[in-house]
Coordinates of N, CA and C in Angstrom, one line a residue:
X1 N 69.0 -154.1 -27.2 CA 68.4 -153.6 -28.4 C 67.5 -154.8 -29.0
X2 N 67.9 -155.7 -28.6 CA 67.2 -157.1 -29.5 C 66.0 -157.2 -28.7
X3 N 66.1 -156.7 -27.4 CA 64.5 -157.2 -26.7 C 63.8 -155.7 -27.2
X4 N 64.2 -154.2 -27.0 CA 63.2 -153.4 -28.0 C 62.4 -154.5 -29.1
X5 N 63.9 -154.5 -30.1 CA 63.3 -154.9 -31.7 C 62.1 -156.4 -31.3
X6 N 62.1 -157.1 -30.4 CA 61.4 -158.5 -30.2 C 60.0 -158.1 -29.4
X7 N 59.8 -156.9 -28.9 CA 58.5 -156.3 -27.9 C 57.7 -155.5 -29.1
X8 N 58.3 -154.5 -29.5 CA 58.2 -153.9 -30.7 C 57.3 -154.5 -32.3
X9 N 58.2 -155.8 -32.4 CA 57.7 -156.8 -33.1 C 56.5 -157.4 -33.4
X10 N 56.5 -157.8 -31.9 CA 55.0 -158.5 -31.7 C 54.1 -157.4 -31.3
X11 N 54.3 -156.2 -30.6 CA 53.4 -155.6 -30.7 C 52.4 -155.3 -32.0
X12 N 53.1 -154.8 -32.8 CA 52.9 -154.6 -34.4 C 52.2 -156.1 -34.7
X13 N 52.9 -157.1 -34.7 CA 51.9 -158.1 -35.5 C 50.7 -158.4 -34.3
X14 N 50.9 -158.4 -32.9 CA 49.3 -158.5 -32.2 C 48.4 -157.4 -32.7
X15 N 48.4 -156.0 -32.5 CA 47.3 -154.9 -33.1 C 47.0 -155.3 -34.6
X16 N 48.0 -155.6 -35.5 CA 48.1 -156.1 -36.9 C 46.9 -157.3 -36.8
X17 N 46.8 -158.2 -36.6 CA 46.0 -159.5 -36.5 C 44.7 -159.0 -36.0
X18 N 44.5 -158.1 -34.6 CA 43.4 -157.6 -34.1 C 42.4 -156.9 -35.0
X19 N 43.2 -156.1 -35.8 CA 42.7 -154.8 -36.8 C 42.3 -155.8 -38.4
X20 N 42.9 -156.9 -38.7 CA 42.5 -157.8 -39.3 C 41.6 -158.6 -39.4
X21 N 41.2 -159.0 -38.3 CA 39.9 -159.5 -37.6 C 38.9 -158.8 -37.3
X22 N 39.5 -157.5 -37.2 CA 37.8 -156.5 -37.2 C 37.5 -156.4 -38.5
X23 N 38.5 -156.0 -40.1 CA 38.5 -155.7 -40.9 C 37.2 -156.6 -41.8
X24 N 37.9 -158.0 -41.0 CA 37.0 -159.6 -41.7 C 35.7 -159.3 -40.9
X25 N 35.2 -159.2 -39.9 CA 33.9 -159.2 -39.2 C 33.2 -158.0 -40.0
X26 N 33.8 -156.9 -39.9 CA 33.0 -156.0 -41.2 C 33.2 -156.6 -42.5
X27 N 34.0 -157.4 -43.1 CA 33.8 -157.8 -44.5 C 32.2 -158.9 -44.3
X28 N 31.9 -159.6 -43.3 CA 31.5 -160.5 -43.1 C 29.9 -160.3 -43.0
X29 N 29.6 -158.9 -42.4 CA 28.6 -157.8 -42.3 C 28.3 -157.3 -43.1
X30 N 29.2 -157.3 -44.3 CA 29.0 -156.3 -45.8 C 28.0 -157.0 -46.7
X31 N 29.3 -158.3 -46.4 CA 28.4 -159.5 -47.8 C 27.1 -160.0 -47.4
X32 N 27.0 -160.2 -45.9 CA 25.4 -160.9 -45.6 C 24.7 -159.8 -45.7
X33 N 25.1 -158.7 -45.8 CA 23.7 -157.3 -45.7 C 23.5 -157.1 -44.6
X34 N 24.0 -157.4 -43.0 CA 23.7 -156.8 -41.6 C 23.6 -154.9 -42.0
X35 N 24.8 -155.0 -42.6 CA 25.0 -153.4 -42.9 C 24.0 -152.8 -43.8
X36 N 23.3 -152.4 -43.7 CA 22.0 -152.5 -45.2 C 21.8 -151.0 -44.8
X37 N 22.2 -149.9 -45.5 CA 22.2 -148.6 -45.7 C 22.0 -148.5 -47.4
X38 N 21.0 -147.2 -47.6 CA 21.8 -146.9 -48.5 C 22.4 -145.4 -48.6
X39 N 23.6 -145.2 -49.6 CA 24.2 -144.4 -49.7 C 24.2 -143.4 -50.8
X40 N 24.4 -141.7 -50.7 CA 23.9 -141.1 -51.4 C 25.3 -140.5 -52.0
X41 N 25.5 -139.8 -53.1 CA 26.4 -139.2 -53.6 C 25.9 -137.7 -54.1
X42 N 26.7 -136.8 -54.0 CA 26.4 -135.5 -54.3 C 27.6 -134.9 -55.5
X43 N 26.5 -134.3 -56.7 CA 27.9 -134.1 -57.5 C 27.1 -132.7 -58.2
X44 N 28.1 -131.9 -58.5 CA 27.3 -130.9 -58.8 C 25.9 -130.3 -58.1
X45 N 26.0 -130.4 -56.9 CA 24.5 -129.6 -56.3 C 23.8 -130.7 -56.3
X46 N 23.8 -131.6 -57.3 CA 22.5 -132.7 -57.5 C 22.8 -134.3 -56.0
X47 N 21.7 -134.6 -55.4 CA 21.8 -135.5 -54.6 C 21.5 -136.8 -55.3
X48 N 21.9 -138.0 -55.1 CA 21.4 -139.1 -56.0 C 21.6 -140.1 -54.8
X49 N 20.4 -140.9 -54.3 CA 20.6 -142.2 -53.3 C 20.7 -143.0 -54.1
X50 N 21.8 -144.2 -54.0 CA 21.7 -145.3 -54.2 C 21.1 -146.8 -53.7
X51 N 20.8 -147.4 -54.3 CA 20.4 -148.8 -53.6 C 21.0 -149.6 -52.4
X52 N 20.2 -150.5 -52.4 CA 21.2 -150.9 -51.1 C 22.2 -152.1 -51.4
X53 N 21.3 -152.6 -52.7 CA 22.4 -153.6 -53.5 C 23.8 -153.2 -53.7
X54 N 23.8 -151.7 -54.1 CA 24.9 -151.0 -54.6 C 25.7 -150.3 -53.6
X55 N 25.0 -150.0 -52.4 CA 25.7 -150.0 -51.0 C 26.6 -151.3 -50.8
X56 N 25.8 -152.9 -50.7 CA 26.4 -153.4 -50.3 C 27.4 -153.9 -51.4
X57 N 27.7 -153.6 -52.7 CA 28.9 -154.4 -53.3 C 29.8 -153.2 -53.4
X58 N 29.1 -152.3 -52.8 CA 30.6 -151.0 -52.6 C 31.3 -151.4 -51.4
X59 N 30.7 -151.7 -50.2 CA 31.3 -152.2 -48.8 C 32.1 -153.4 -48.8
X60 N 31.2 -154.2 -49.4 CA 31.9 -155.3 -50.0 C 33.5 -155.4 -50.5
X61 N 33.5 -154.8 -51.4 CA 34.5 -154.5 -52.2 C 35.7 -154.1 -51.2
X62 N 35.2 -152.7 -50.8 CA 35.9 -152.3 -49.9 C 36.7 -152.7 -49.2
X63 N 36.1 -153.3 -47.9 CA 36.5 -154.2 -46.6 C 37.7 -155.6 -47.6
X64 N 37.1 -155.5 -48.5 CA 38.1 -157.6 -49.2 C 39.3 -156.7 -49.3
X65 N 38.7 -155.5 -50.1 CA 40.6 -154.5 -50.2 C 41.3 -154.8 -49.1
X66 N 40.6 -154.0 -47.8 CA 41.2 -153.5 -47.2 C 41.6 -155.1 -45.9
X67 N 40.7 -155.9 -46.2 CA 41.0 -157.1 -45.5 C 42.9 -157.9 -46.1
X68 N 42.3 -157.7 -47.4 CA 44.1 -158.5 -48.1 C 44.9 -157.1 -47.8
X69 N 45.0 -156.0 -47.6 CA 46.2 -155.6 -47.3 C 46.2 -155.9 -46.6
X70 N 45.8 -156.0 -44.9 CA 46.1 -155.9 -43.6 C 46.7 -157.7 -43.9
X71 N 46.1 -158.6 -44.8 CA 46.4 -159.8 -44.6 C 48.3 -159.6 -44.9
X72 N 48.0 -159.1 -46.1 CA 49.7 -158.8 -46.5 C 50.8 -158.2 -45.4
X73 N 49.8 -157.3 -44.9 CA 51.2 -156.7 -43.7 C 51.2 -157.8 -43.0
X74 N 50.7 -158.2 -42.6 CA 50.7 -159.3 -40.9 C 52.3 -160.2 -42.1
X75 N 51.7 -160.6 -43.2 CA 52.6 -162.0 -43.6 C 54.4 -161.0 -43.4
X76 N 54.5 -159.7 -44.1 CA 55.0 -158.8 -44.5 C 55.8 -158.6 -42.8
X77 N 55.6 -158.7 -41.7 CA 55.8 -158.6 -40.5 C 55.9 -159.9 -40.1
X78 N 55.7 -160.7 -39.9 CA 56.2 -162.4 -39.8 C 57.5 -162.5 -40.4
X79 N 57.4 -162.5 -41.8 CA 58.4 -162.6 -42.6 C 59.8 -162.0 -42.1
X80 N 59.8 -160.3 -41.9 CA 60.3 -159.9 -41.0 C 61.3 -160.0 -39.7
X81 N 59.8 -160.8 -38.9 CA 60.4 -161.3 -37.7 C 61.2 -162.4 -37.8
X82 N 60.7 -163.7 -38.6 CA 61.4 -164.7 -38.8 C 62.9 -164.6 -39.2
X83 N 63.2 -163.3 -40.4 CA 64.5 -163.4 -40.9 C 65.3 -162.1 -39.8
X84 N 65.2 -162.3 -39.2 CA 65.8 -161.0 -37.7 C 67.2 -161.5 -37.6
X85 N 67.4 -162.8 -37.5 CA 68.8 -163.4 -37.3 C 69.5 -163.8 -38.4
X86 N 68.9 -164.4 -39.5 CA 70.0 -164.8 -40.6 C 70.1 -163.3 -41.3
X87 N 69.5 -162.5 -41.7 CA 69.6 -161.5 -42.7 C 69.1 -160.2 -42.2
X88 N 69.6 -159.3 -41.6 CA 69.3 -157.9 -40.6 C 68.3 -157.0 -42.1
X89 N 69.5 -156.6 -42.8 CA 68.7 -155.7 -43.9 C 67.5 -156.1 -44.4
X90 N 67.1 -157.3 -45.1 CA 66.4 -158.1 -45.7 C 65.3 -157.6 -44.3
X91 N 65.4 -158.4 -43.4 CA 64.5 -157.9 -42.4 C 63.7 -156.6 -41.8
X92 N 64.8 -156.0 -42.3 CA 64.4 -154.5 -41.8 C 63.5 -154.1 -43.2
X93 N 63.9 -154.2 -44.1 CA 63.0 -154.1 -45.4 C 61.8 -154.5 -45.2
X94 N 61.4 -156.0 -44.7 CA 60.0 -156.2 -44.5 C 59.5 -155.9 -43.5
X95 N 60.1 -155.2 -42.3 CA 59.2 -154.9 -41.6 C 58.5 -153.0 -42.3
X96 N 60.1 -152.7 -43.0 CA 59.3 -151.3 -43.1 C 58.5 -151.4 -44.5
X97 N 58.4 -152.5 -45.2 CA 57.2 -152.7 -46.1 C 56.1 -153.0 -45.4
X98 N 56.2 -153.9 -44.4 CA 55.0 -154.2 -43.8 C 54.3 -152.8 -43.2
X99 N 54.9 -152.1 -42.7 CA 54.4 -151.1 -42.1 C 53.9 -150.1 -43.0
X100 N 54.9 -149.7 -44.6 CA 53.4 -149.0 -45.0 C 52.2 -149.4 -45.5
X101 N 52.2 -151.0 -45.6 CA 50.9 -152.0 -45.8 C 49.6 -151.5 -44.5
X102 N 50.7 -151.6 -43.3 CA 49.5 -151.7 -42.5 C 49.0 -150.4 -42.0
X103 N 47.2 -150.5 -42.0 CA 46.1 -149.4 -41.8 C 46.2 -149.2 -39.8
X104 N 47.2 -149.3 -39.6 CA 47.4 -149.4 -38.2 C 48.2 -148.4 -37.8
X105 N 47.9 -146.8 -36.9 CA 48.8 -146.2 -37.1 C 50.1 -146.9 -35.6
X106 N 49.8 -147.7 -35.0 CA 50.6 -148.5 -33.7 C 51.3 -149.0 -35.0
X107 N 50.8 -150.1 -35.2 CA 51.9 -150.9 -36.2 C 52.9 -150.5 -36.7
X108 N 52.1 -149.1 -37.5 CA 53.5 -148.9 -38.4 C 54.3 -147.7 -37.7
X109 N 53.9 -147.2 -37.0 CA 55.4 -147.0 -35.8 C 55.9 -147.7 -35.1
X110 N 55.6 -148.9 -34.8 CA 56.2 -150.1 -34.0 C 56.9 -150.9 -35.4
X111 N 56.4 -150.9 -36.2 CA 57.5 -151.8 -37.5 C 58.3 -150.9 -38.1
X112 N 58.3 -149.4 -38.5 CA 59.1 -148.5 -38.7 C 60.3 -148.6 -37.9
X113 N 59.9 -148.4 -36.7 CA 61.3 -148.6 -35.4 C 62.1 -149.9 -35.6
X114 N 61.1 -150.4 -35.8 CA 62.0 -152.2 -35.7 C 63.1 -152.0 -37.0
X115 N 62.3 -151.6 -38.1 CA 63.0 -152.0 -39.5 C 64.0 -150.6 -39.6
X116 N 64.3 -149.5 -38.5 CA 64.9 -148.9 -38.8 C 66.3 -149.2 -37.9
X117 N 65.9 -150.1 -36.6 CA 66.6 -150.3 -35.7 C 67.9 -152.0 -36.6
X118 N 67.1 -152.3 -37.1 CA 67.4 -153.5 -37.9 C 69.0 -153.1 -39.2
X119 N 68.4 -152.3 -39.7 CA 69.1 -151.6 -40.8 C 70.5 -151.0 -40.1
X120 N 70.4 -150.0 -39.2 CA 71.6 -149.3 -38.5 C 71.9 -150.6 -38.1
X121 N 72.0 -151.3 -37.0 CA 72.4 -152.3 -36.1 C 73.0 -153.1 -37.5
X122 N 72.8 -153.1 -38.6 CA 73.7 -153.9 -39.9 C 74.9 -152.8 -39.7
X123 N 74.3 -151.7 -40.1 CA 75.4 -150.9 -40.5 C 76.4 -150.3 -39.5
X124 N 75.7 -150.4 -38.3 CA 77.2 -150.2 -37.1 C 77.7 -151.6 -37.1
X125 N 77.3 -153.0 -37.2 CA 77.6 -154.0 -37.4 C 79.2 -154.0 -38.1
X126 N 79.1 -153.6 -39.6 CA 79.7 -153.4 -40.8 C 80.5 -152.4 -40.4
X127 N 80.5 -151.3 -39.8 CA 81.5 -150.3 -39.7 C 82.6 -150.9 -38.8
X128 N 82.0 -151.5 -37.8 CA 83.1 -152.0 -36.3 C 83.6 -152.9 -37.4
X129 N 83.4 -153.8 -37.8 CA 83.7 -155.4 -38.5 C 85.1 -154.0 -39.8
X130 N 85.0 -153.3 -40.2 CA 85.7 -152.4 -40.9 C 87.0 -151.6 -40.3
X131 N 86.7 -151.3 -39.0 CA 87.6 -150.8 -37.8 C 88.4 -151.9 -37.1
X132 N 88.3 -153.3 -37.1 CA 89.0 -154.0 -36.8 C 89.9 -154.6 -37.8
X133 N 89.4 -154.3 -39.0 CA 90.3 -155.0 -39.9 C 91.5 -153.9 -40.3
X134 N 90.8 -152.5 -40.0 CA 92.1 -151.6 -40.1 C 93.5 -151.7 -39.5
X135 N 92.7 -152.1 -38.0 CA 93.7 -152.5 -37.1 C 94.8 -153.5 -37.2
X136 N 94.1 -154.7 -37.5 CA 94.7 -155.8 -37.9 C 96.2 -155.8 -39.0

């Protein structure tokens, strides 16, 4: 089960880092204006184009969002991975935080499994460790 939870793992944080680095290359596209559209909004029947200044600090905006979550999940999955051996729950918690951080639908079924495989493996942990002491 530990080599699942360790394949599983890095899977999630390799696509996580991948999907982060595209996120940044479109942030990177936004701010220099490679992307130079502009965009229209429709409200009530009425059409209204906007600029392209206003294109790009909407993209802008956007992508930095969406760049610091994906930053957070990856730390949120590390974190995770690192505390796998001293603290099972704690672990399982950050991976299934990290997972609804990340815009990755691999990830976050690959960190969901981890953090749910993490969690039980405490708690069959705790029941056996409970059945022996009965015994005793």
């Amino acid at each position: 089960m530990n080599k699942a939870i360790n394949i599983t793992s890095l899977i999630g944080i390799i696509l996580q880092s991948f999907s982060s680095l595209l996120f940044l290359v479109f942030l990177v596209f936004s701010i220099t204006g490679a992307m130079d559209a502009n965009f229209t909004t429709t409200v009530n029947g009425e059409t209204t184009v906007h600029s392209a200044e206003a294109a790009q600090h909407v993209f802008s905006v956007g992508f930095l969002v969406i760049f610091i979550v994906a930053i957070f999940s990856i730390i949120f999955g590390i974190i995770g991975m690192m505390k796998k051996k001293t603290n099972t729950i704690a672990s399982g918690v950050f991976y299934i935080i990290g997972a609804i951080l990340s815009l990755n639908m691999i990830t976050f079924i690959s960190w969901l499994v981890c953090g749910i495989l993490l969690i039980k493996k405490r708690q069959n942990k705790s029941i056996k460790d409970n059945k022996t002491h009965l015994v005793d």
